[in-house]
Coordinates of C-alpha atoms in Angstrom, one line a residue:
Chain A
M1 CA 0.0 0.0 0.0
A2 CA 1.3 3.4 -0.8
I3 CA 2.0 5.3 2.4
I4 CA 2.3 8.6 0.6
E5 CA 0.6 9.4 -2.7
A6 CA 1.1 12.7 -4.5
H7 CA -0.5 13.9 -7.7
G8 CA 0.1 17.1 -9.6
I9 CA 1.9 18.8 -6.8
R10 CA 2.7 22.5 -7.5
K11 CA 4.6 24.9 -5.2
S12 CA 5.8 28.4 -5.8
Y13 CA 7.5 31.1 -3.8
G14 CA 6.3 34.3 -5.3
S15 CA 7.2 34.2 -8.9
L16 CA 9.7 31.3 -8.3
L17 CA 8.2 28.0 -9.3
A18 CA 9.8 25.3 -7.1
L19 CA 7.7 22.3 -7.9
H20 CA 5.3 21.4 -10.7
D21 CA 3.4 18.4 -11.9
V22 CA 5.0 16.1 -9.2
D23 CA 3.4 12.6 -9.2
L24 CA 4.9 10.2 -6.6
A25 CA 3.9 7.1 -4.7
V26 CA 6.0 5.8 -1.8
E27 CA 5.4 2.3 -0.7
E28 CA 5.3 1.3 2.9
G29 CA 8.8 0.0 4.0
E30 CA 10.8 1.2 1.1
I31 CA 13.8 3.5 0.8
L32 CA 13.3 6.0 -2.0
A33 CA 16.1 8.3 -3.0
L34 CA 15.3 11.6 -4.7
I35 CA 18.3 12.6 -6.7
G36 CA 18.8 15.6 -8.8
P37 CA 21.0 18.7 -9.1
S38 CA 20.9 21.5 -6.6
G39 CA 17.8 23.7 -6.9
S40 CA 15.8 20.9 -8.6
G41 CA 13.2 21.0 -5.8
K42 CA 14.2 18.1 -3.7
S43 CA 14.1 19.9 -0.4
T44 CA 10.9 21.6 -1.1
L45 CA 9.3 18.3 -2.1
L46 CA 10.3 16.8 1.2
R47 CA 8.9 19.7 3.2
V48 CA 5.7 19.5 1.3
L49 CA 5.4 15.7 2.0
D50 CA 6.4 16.1 5.6
L51 CA 3.6 18.7 5.9
I52 CA 6.0 21.4 6.9
E53 CA 4.6 23.7 4.3
P54 CA 1.5 23.3 2.1
A55 CA 1.6 22.9 -1.7
N56 CA -0.2 25.5 -3.8
E57 CA -1.9 22.8 -5.9
G58 CA -2.3 19.1 -6.2
E59 CA -3.6 16.0 -4.3
L60 CA -1.7 14.5 -1.4
S61 CA -2.5 11.6 0.8
I62 CA -0.5 10.4 3.7
F63 CA -1.2 7.3 5.7
G64 CA -4.4 7.1 3.5
I65 CA -5.6 10.5 4.7
D66 CA -6.4 13.3 2.2
V67 CA -4.3 16.1 3.8
V68 CA -5.6 18.7 1.5
A69 CA -9.1 18.3 2.8
E70 CA -8.0 17.6 6.5
R71 CA -5.8 20.4 7.5
G72 CA -6.9 19.9 11.1
R73 CA -5.0 16.6 11.3
W74 CA -1.6 17.8 10.1
L75 CA -0.1 18.1 13.6
D76 CA -1.1 14.5 14.4
L77 CA 0.2 13.3 11.0
R78 CA 3.4 15.3 11.3
R79 CA 4.0 13.6 14.7
R80 CA 4.1 10.2 12.9
M81 CA 6.9 11.4 10.6
G82 CA 10.3 12.8 11.1
M83 CA 12.9 14.8 9.1
L84 CA 16.6 15.3 9.3
F85 CA 18.0 18.4 7.5
Q86 CA 21.1 19.0 5.6
R87 CA 22.7 21.5 7.9
P88 CA 23.1 20.1 11.4
I89 CA 20.6 21.9 13.5
V90 CA 20.9 21.9 17.3
F91 CA 19.3 24.2 19.8
N92 CA 21.2 26.3 22.4
A93 CA 20.5 23.7 25.2
S94 CA 22.0 20.5 26.5
V95 CA 22.3 17.4 24.2
Y96 CA 19.8 15.7 26.4
D97 CA 17.3 18.5 26.1
N98 CA 17.8 18.6 22.3
V99 CA 17.0 14.9 21.9
A100 CA 14.1 15.2 24.3
M101 CA 12.3 18.0 22.2
G102 CA 10.1 15.8 20.1
L103 CA 9.0 13.7 23.0
R104 CA 8.2 16.8 25.2
Y105 CA 6.0 18.2 22.3
R106 CA 4.2 14.8 22.4
R107 CA 3.8 15.2 26.2
A108 CA 5.6 11.9 27.0
S109 CA 6.2 11.2 30.7
G110 CA 9.5 12.2 32.3
D111 CA 10.5 8.6 32.9
E112 CA 9.8 7.6 29.3
I113 CA 11.8 10.6 28.0
D114 CA 14.7 9.7 30.2
R115 CA 14.8 6.1 29.1
R116 CA 14.4 6.7 25.4
V117 CA 16.7 9.7 25.2
N118 CA 19.5 7.8 27.0
E119 CA 18.9 4.8 24.7
A120 CA 19.0 7.0 21.6
L121 CA 22.2 8.6 22.6
E122 CA 23.8 5.3 23.3
A123 CA 22.7 4.1 19.8
V124 CA 24.6 7.0 18.1
G125 CA 27.6 6.8 20.4
L126 CA 27.1 10.2 22.2
S127 CA 26.3 9.0 25.7
R128 CA 29.3 10.9 27.2
Y129 CA 28.0 14.2 25.9
T130 CA 24.5 13.9 27.4
R131 CA 25.0 17.0 29.7
S132 CA 27.1 19.0 27.2
R133 CA 25.9 22.0 25.4
A134 CA 24.8 20.8 21.9
T135 CA 26.3 23.9 20.2
D136 CA 29.8 22.9 21.4
L137 CA 29.8 19.7 19.5
S138 CA 31.4 19.2 16.1
G139 CA 29.3 19.1 12.9
G140 CA 29.2 15.4 12.7
E141 CA 28.3 15.0 16.3
Q142 CA 25.6 17.7 15.9
Q143 CA 24.1 15.8 13.0
R144 CA 24.0 12.6 15.1
V145 CA 22.2 14.6 17.9
A146 CA 19.7 15.8 15.3
L147 CA 19.3 12.2 14.0
S148 CA 18.6 10.8 17.5
R149 CA 16.2 13.7 18.1
V150 CA 14.2 12.5 15.2
L151 CA 14.5 8.8 15.9
V152 CA 13.4 8.9 19.5
T153 CA 9.9 9.9 18.3
D154 CA 9.7 6.5 16.4
P155 CA 8.7 8.0 13.0
E156 CA 6.8 5.7 10.6
V157 CA 8.2 7.8 7.7
L158 CA 11.7 9.3 7.9
F159 CA 12.7 12.2 5.6
L160 CA 16.4 12.8 5.1
D161 CA 17.2 16.0 3.3
E162 CA 20.8 15.6 2.0
P163 CA 21.7 14.4 5.5
T164 CA 25.4 13.8 4.8
A165 CA 26.3 16.6 2.4
N166 CA 28.5 18.4 4.9
L167 CA 29.9 15.4 6.8
D168 CA 33.1 13.4 6.9
P169 CA 33.0 9.8 5.5
T170 CA 32.9 8.2 9.0
S171 CA 29.9 10.2 10.2
T172 CA 28.3 9.6 6.8
A173 CA 28.8 5.8 7.2
T174 CA 27.4 5.9 10.7
I175 CA 24.2 7.7 9.6
E176 CA 23.8 5.5 6.5
E177 CA 24.2 2.4 8.6
I178 CA 21.6 3.5 11.2
V179 CA 19.0 4.4 8.4
M180 CA 19.5 1.1 6.6
R181 CA 19.1 -0.9 10.0
L182 CA 16.0 0.9 10.9
N183 CA 14.5 0.3 7.5
R184 CA 15.4 -3.5 7.6
E185 CA 14.5 -4.1 11.2
A186 CA 11.7 -1.7 12.0
G187 CA 10.4 -1.4 8.5
M188 CA 10.7 2.3 8.6
T189 CA 9.8 4.1 5.3
V190 CA 12.6 6.3 4.2
L191 CA 12.8 9.2 1.7
I192 CA 16.2 10.6 1.2
S193 CA 17.3 13.4 -1.0
T194 CA 20.9 13.5 -2.2
H195 CA 23.0 14.8 -5.1
D196 CA 25.3 12.0 -4.4
L197 CA 24.4 9.3 -7.0
A198 CA 26.5 6.7 -5.3
Q199 CA 24.7 7.2 -2.0
G200 CA 21.3 7.0 -3.8
Q201 CA 22.4 3.7 -5.3
R202 CA 23.9 2.4 -2.1
L203 CA 20.9 3.1 0.1
A204 CA 17.7 3.1 -2.0
H205 CA 15.5 0.5 -3.4
R206 CA 14.2 2.9 -5.9
V207 CA 15.3 6.4 -7.1
G208 CA 13.4 9.3 -8.5
V209 CA 15.3 11.8 -10.5
M210 CA 14.2 15.4 -10.0
I211 CA 14.9 17.9 -12.7
E212 CA 13.7 21.5 -12.7
G213 CA 11.0 21.1 -10.1
T214 CA 9.5 17.8 -11.2
I215 CA 10.2 14.1 -11.0
A216 CA 11.4 13.1 -14.4
Q217 CA 11.9 9.4 -13.9
T218 CA 11.5 6.8 -11.1
G219 CA 12.6 3.3 -11.0
P220 CA 15.4 1.0 -9.7
S221 CA 18.7 2.8 -9.7
S222 CA 20.1 0.5 -12.4
D223 CA 17.3 1.6 -14.8
V224 CA 17.8 5.2 -14.2
F225 CA 21.6 4.9 -14.7
R226 CA 21.5 2.7 -17.8
A227 CA 18.3 3.7 -19.4
P228 CA 17.7 7.5 -18.6
K229 CA 14.4 8.7 -20.2
D230 CA 15.8 11.9 -21.6
R231 CA 18.8 14.0 -22.2
R232 CA 18.7 16.0 -18.9
I233 CA 18.5 12.8 -16.8
A234 CA 21.2 11.3 -18.8
R235 CA 23.4 14.3 -18.2
F236 CA 22.7 14.2 -14.5
V237 CA 23.4 10.5 -14.0
G238 CA 26.8 11.1 -15.6
V239 CA 26.5 9.6 -19.1
Q240 CA 29.5 10.6 -21.2
N241 CA 28.2 10.0 -24.6
I242 CA 25.0 11.5 -26.0
I243 CA 25.2 11.4 -29.8
P244 CA 22.4 12.4 -32.3
G245 CA 21.5 9.7 -34.8
R246 CA 18.9 8.4 -37.2
V247 CA 17.1 5.1 -37.0
V248 CA 18.0 3.0 -40.2
S249 CA 16.2 -0.4 -39.5
R250 CA 14.9 -2.7 -36.9
T251 CA 15.6 -6.5 -37.2
E252 CA 15.7 -9.4 -34.7
G253 CA 15.4 -7.2 -31.6
L254 CA 18.2 -4.9 -32.7
T255 CA 17.8 -1.4 -33.8
T256 CA 20.4 0.0 -36.3
V257 CA 21.2 3.7 -35.9
E258 CA 23.4 5.7 -38.1
A259 CA 25.5 8.4 -36.5
G260 CA 28.5 10.2 -38.0
G261 CA 28.5 7.7 -41.0
R262 CA 28.8 4.7 -38.6
Q263 CA 26.1 2.1 -38.0
I264 CA 25.6 1.3 -34.4
L265 CA 23.4 -1.5 -33.1
S266 CA 21.2 -1.0 -30.1
A267 CA 18.9 -3.4 -28.1
T268 CA 16.5 -0.5 -27.3
P269 CA 13.4 -0.4 -29.6
P270 CA 13.5 2.8 -31.5
P271 CA 11.6 5.6 -29.6
A272 CA 11.5 7.9 -32.6
D273 CA 13.1 8.3 -36.1
K274 CA 15.6 10.8 -34.9
V275 CA 17.2 9.7 -31.7
E276 CA 20.1 10.3 -29.4
I277 CA 22.4 7.5 -28.6
V278 CA 23.2 7.2 -24.9
I279 CA 26.3 5.3 -24.0
R280 CA 28.0 5.2 -20.6
G281 CA 31.8 5.6 -20.8
E282 CA 32.5 2.4 -18.7
D283 CA 30.6 0.3 -21.3
V284 CA 33.0 1.1 -24.1
S285 CA 35.9 -1.4 -24.2
L286 CA 39.2 -0.5 -25.9
H287 CA 41.6 -2.9 -27.6
R288 CA 44.9 -2.3 -29.3
R289 CA 44.2 -4.8 -32.1
E290 CA 41.1 -6.4 -33.6
P291 CA 39.8 -8.7 -31.0
M292 CA 39.2 -12.3 -32.3
H293 CA 36.6 -13.7 -30.1
E294 CA 34.6 -10.5 -29.3
E295 CA 30.9 -11.1 -28.6
A296 CA 29.8 -7.4 -28.6
E297 CA 27.5 -6.5 -31.5
N298 CA 29.4 -3.3 -32.2
L299 CA 33.0 -3.5 -33.2
F300 CA 35.0 -0.9 -35.1
P301 CA 38.4 0.7 -35.5
A302 CA 38.9 4.2 -34.2
M303 CA 41.6 6.8 -33.6
L304 CA 42.5 7.9 -30.1
T305 CA 42.2 11.7 -30.0
R306 CA 42.5 12.7 -26.3
I307 CA 43.4 11.2 -22.9
E308 CA 42.2 13.0 -19.7
P309 CA 43.0 11.7 -16.2
A310 CA 39.9 11.4 -13.9
A311 CA 41.4 9.4 -11.0
P312 CA 41.2 6.4 -10.6
F313 CA 40.1 6.3 -14.3
V314 CA 41.2 8.1 -17.5
N315 CA 38.7 9.5 -20.0
V316 CA 39.8 8.4 -23.4
T317 CA 38.2 10.1 -26.4
V318 CA 38.3 8.2 -29.7
H319 CA 37.1 9.2 -33.1
C320 CA 35.2 6.7 -35.2
G321 CA 33.0 8.9 -37.3
C322 CA 31.6 10.4 -34.2
D323 CA 33.5 11.1 -31.0
L324 CA 33.1 8.5 -28.2
V325 CA 34.4 8.8 -24.6
A326 CA 35.5 5.6 -22.9
L327 CA 36.2 5.2 -19.2
V328 CA 39.3 3.1 -18.6
T329 CA 41.2 2.4 -15.4
A330 CA 44.5 4.1 -15.3
R331 CA 46.3 0.8 -14.9
R332 CA 44.6 -0.6 -18.0
A333 CA 45.4 2.6 -20.0
D334 CA 49.1 2.0 -19.1
A335 CA 49.0 -1.7 -20.0
L336 CA 47.4 -0.9 -23.4
G337 CA 50.0 1.8 -24.0
L338 CA 47.3 4.3 -24.9
R339 CA 48.4 7.7 -26.1
E340 CA 47.0 10.3 -28.4
G341 CA 47.2 9.4 -32.1
V342 CA 47.3 5.6 -31.9
G343 CA 44.8 3.4 -33.6
V344 CA 42.5 1.3 -31.4
W345 CA 39.5 -1.0 -31.7
I346 CA 36.4 -0.4 -29.7
S347 CA 33.7 -2.9 -28.8
L348 CA 30.3 -2.2 -27.4
Q349 CA 27.3 -4.4 -26.5
A350 CA 24.1 -3.5 -28.1
K351 CA 22.6 -3.7 -24.6
A352 CA 24.8 -0.9 -23.5
V353 CA 23.5 1.4 -26.3
H354 CA 20.4 3.1 -25.1
L355 CA 18.3 5.3 -27.3
I356 CA 16.2 8.4 -26.4
P357 CA 14.1 10.5 -28.7
L358 CA 15.9 13.6 -30.0
T359 CA 14.6 16.8 -28.6
G360 CA 15.3 20.3 -29.7
H361 CA 18.1 21.8 -27.7
Chain B
M1 CA 45.8 69.2 49.4
V2 CA 47.6 69.7 46.2
N3 CA 47.3 73.3 45.2
G4 CA 46.4 74.4 41.8
N5 CA 44.6 72.2 39.3
P6 CA 40.9 72.0 40.2
I7 CA 40.4 68.9 38.0
V8 CA 43.1 66.9 39.9
E9 CA 41.6 68.2 43.1
G10 CA 38.1 67.3 42.1
F11 CA 39.2 63.9 41.1
I12 CA 40.8 63.2 44.4
E13 CA 37.9 64.6 46.3
A14 CA 35.5 62.4 44.2
I15 CA 37.4 59.3 45.1
E16 CA 37.0 60.3 48.7
L17 CA 33.3 60.9 48.4
I18 CA 32.8 57.3 46.8
I19 CA 35.0 55.6 49.4
A20 CA 33.3 57.5 52.3
L21 CA 29.9 56.5 50.9
D22 CA 28.8 60.2 50.9
P23 CA 25.1 60.1 51.7
Q24 CA 24.2 62.4 48.9
V25 CA 26.1 60.3 46.4
V26 CA 24.6 57.1 47.6
E27 CA 21.1 58.5 47.6
I28 CA 21.3 59.8 44.0
T29 CA 22.9 56.5 42.8
I30 CA 20.2 54.4 44.4
R31 CA 17.4 56.6 42.9
S32 CA 18.9 56.4 39.5
L33 CA 19.1 52.6 39.6
Y34 CA 15.6 52.4 41.0
V35 CA 14.1 54.6 38.3
S36 CA 15.9 53.0 35.4
L37 CA 15.6 49.4 36.6
T38 CA 11.9 49.9 37.3
A39 CA 11.4 51.5 33.9
T40 CA 13.4 48.7 32.1
F41 CA 11.2 46.1 34.0
F42 CA 7.9 47.6 32.9
A43 CA 9.1 48.4 29.4
A44 CA 10.2 44.7 29.0
L45 CA 6.9 43.5 30.4
I46 CA 5.1 45.5 27.6
A47 CA 7.7 45.3 24.8
L48 CA 8.7 41.7 24.8
P49 CA 5.2 40.3 24.3
L50 CA 4.3 43.0 21.7
G51 CA 7.6 42.3 19.9
A52 CA 6.8 38.6 19.8
L53 CA 3.3 39.3 18.5
I54 CA 4.8 41.4 15.7
Y55 CA 7.2 38.6 14.8
F56 CA 4.8 35.7 14.9
Y57 CA 1.8 37.3 13.2
E58 CA 1.6 38.3 9.5
F59 CA -0.3 41.5 9.0
R60 CA -0.4 44.3 6.5
G61 CA 2.2 47.0 7.3
K62 CA 4.4 44.7 9.3
H63 CA 7.4 45.9 7.6
A64 CA 6.5 49.6 8.1
V65 CA 5.9 48.9 11.8
V66 CA 9.4 47.3 12.2
S67 CA 11.0 50.3 10.3
T68 CA 9.2 52.8 12.5
L69 CA 10.4 51.0 15.6
Q70 CA 14.0 51.1 14.3
T71 CA 13.7 54.8 13.6
L72 CA 12.4 55.3 17.2
Y73 CA 15.6 53.8 18.6
A74 CA 17.1 57.2 18.1
L75 CA 14.1 59.1 19.5
P76 CA 15.6 62.3 21.1
T77 CA 15.1 62.0 24.9
V78 CA 14.2 65.7 25.1
I79 CA 11.3 65.1 22.7
V80 CA 10.0 62.3 24.8
G81 CA 10.5 64.5 27.9
L82 CA 8.6 67.3 26.4
V83 CA 5.7 65.1 25.2
M84 CA 5.5 63.3 28.6
F85 CA 5.7 66.7 30.4
L86 CA 2.7 67.9 28.5
F87 CA 0.7 64.7 29.1
L88 CA 1.6 64.7 32.9
S89 CA 1.3 68.4 33.6
N90 CA -1.9 69.9 35.0
I91 CA -3.1 71.0 31.6
G92 CA -2.5 67.5 30.1
P93 CA -4.9 64.5 30.0
F94 CA -3.0 62.7 32.8
G95 CA -2.4 65.6 35.1
F96 CA -4.8 64.1 37.7
L97 CA -2.2 61.3 38.3
R98 CA 0.0 63.9 39.9
L99 CA 3.1 62.2 38.5
L100 CA 4.9 65.3 37.3
Y101 CA 8.1 66.0 39.2
T102 CA 8.0 62.6 40.9
P103 CA 10.1 59.4 40.4
G104 CA 6.9 57.7 39.3
G105 CA 6.7 60.2 36.4
M106 CA 10.3 59.6 35.5
I107 CA 9.8 55.8 35.5
V108 CA 6.8 56.2 33.1
T109 CA 8.8 58.5 30.9
Q110 CA 11.8 56.2 30.7
T111 CA 9.5 53.3 30.0
V112 CA 8.0 55.1 27.1
L113 CA 11.5 56.0 25.9
I114 CA 12.9 52.5 25.7
I115 CA 9.7 50.5 24.6
P116 CA 10.4 51.0 20.9
L117 CA 14.0 49.9 21.4
L118 CA 13.0 46.8 23.3
M119 CA 10.3 45.9 20.9
G120 CA 12.5 46.3 17.9
L121 CA 15.4 44.4 19.4
T122 CA 12.9 41.5 20.4
V123 CA 11.7 41.3 16.8
S124 CA 15.3 41.1 15.5
A125 CA 16.3 38.6 18.2
L126 CA 13.4 36.4 17.2
S127 CA 14.2 36.9 13.5
G128 CA 17.7 35.7 14.2
I129 CA 16.3 32.2 14.6
D130 CA 16.8 30.9 11.1
R131 CA 14.4 29.2 8.7
D132 CA 16.0 25.7 9.1
K133 CA 15.5 25.9 12.9
R134 CA 11.9 26.8 12.4
Y135 CA 11.4 23.9 10.0
T136 CA 13.1 21.6 12.5
I137 CA 10.7 22.7 15.3
T138 CA 7.7 22.1 13.0
A139 CA 9.0 18.8 11.8
L140 CA 9.5 17.6 15.3
G141 CA 5.8 17.9 15.9
A142 CA 5.5 21.2 17.8
S143 CA 2.0 22.7 18.1
R144 CA 1.6 26.5 17.4
L145 CA 2.1 27.4 21.1
Q146 CA 5.1 25.0 21.4
T147 CA 6.7 26.5 18.4
V148 CA 6.4 30.1 19.9
M149 CA 7.8 28.9 23.2
T150 CA 10.7 27.1 21.6
I151 CA 11.6 30.1 19.4
I152 CA 11.4 32.5 22.4
S153 CA 13.5 30.2 24.5
E154 CA 16.1 29.8 21.7
A155 CA 16.3 33.6 21.3
R156 CA 16.5 34.3 25.1
F157 CA 20.1 35.4 25.1
A158 CA 19.5 37.8 22.3
V159 CA 16.3 39.2 23.9
M160 CA 18.2 39.6 27.2
A161 CA 20.9 41.6 25.4
G162 CA 18.1 43.9 24.1
V163 CA 16.9 44.4 27.6
L164 CA 20.4 45.3 28.9
L165 CA 20.8 47.8 26.0
G166 CA 17.4 49.4 27.0
F167 CA 18.6 49.7 30.6
G168 CA 21.8 51.3 29.3
R169 CA 19.9 53.9 27.3
A170 CA 17.6 54.7 30.3
I171 CA 20.2 55.2 32.9
A172 CA 22.5 57.3 30.7
E173 CA 19.8 59.7 29.4
V174 CA 19.4 63.1 30.8
G175 CA 16.9 65.0 28.7
S176 CA 13.6 63.4 29.7
V177 CA 14.3 62.9 33.5
M178 CA 15.4 66.6 33.6
I179 CA 12.1 67.8 32.1
V180 CA 9.7 65.4 33.8
G181 CA 11.6 64.9 37.0
G182 CA 12.7 68.6 37.5
N183 CA 16.0 67.5 39.2
I184 CA 14.7 68.3 42.7
R185 CA 17.2 67.5 45.4
G186 CA 16.2 64.6 47.5
A187 CA 13.2 63.8 45.3
T188 CA 14.0 63.4 41.6
R189 CA 17.7 64.0 41.3
V190 CA 19.4 61.3 39.5
L191 CA 23.0 60.7 38.3
T192 CA 22.8 62.4 35.0
T193 CA 20.8 65.4 36.2
A194 CA 23.0 65.8 39.2
I195 CA 26.1 65.8 37.0
T196 CA 24.6 68.5 34.8
L197 CA 23.7 70.7 37.7
N198 CA 26.9 70.3 39.7
T199 CA 29.1 70.9 36.6
S200 CA 27.4 74.2 35.9
M201 CA 27.8 75.1 39.5
A202 CA 31.5 74.4 39.2
N203 CA 31.0 71.7 41.8
Y204 CA 33.4 69.4 40.0
S205 CA 34.3 66.9 42.6
L206 CA 30.7 65.7 43.1
S207 CA 30.2 65.7 39.3
I208 CA 33.3 63.5 38.8
A209 CA 32.2 61.2 41.6
L210 CA 28.8 60.6 40.1
G211 CA 30.4 60.4 36.7
I212 CA 32.7 57.5 37.8
I213 CA 29.6 55.8 39.2
L214 CA 27.6 56.2 36.0
L215 CA 30.5 55.0 34.0
S216 CA 30.9 51.9 36.2
V217 CA 27.2 51.1 35.8
A218 CA 27.6 51.5 32.0
L219 CA 30.7 49.3 32.1
G220 CA 28.8 46.7 34.2
V221 CA 26.0 46.6 31.6
N222 CA 28.5 46.2 28.8
L223 CA 30.3 43.4 30.7
A224 CA 27.0 41.6 31.3
L225 CA 26.1 42.2 27.6
S226 CA 29.3 40.6 26.3
L227 CA 28.8 37.7 28.7
V228 CA 25.2 37.2 27.4
Q229 CA 26.3 37.5 23.8
R230 CA 29.0 34.9 24.1
R231 CA 26.3 32.3 24.9

């Protein structure tokens, strides 16, 4: 059952349109990552879904309750959810009082607050700071205080707004671990926004890509990475090669596309006559001589035109009618003796060649 | 006694007056503190809730109200003195209260003088709580009242700093207490008016003694302010 269901959400601040046409369903117990560039509306969407601020238009139901019609129940619904923000936020009080805030708002008894706060601080490894002033802690510690402050209230849905964007790798790992465990053991539904693609992939069952105020694509992260629906998504998920082409024929499950005088085979059904070919750099294999037992459908000679280090990889640009960028490990580039001006062979599986309709740009 | 320089002599005499706890000096100091502390207390009682109301409620002209308050920070004390004099005198609407030339009247006047300052500083202290903190409070499930209480408690040090500034303005001003209080010996004479009078009467030692005391009060306020602001 969908625990959150949103349709046609629109939100603007004055003349600035932050969200439009947002459709999203979040299943109970899943981890959904919203990925997208800064300013694409991720934080705003999380705030709208956590009922921190109202949308201007659209339908929204949370826990099966139509929240647009029932404004009177927002406080109760909000108390079943929790949100952790990007910037570590602590209040000018002791660590204990910071973590107790949500429980005090809910009028929990003193004994219960005592027990749960101490438990929560234990869990994030901050017991020794219980009586310290929260503002004196480091950024990573403050974020852990903020996380325990949310978790003591036992939220059914947890929103994380770029929770680790400002943190060191150790604090990031701690927070990711806690979130994954809560999801696994307590079945907590988690919505996390991040501009870190790897974090999205690591944590989430499903990702939604936000571009310019709307959700452009949702699905398992592998789909979004390998088969982006359009050029903007492809760009955001780090596709190196987006090449315009023309569909020539379609036979036996393979589409032939002509680009730069070269015919390339793709396993994607043609979405239009004029297309763009989307190829991830790591899917392009380089060889020094013609491979004998190569099973890739696409195999052709090319001229190496540029080598660019991008540790631990190198970006190798080759020309074969059109320019293609291949991602090669630095070690392999050495072993192959790659340098500008040499002739190489490239192989490419038809499955790795994704097609999107060509749009004016 | 050192012969010659009246300033040096006055300074030495002033120290003697303070150390000996001269009754006149003590009386004036206590009255000054009493008037300004009481005025600050009543001003805070009125201005803090009003400032909070202005901050928490959205209404038309809110911006104009806040700008007006900020302009009134620099309200000339003699203007306040003049207006309050007219209000409290026998020909004014509050003449029946018989507050003119009494410490009570001075308290009312200083209260009026620093209310805009305390209101304005309360608004800006509360505005100092950033948006992310307010989102956090909401997300933690605070009701409307709980939100207000949390924000006020979070801004408490900044609000306190505003109150201290208000007290500093009250105890240091001379214009309005001179007009409304009349600088009557043993009744309405305070540090600032006593310094004015004694200086013009070439009674430098008493002026310097009172000046040293006024300076130490101001210094004390500043010290407290920096302690509060460090929190």
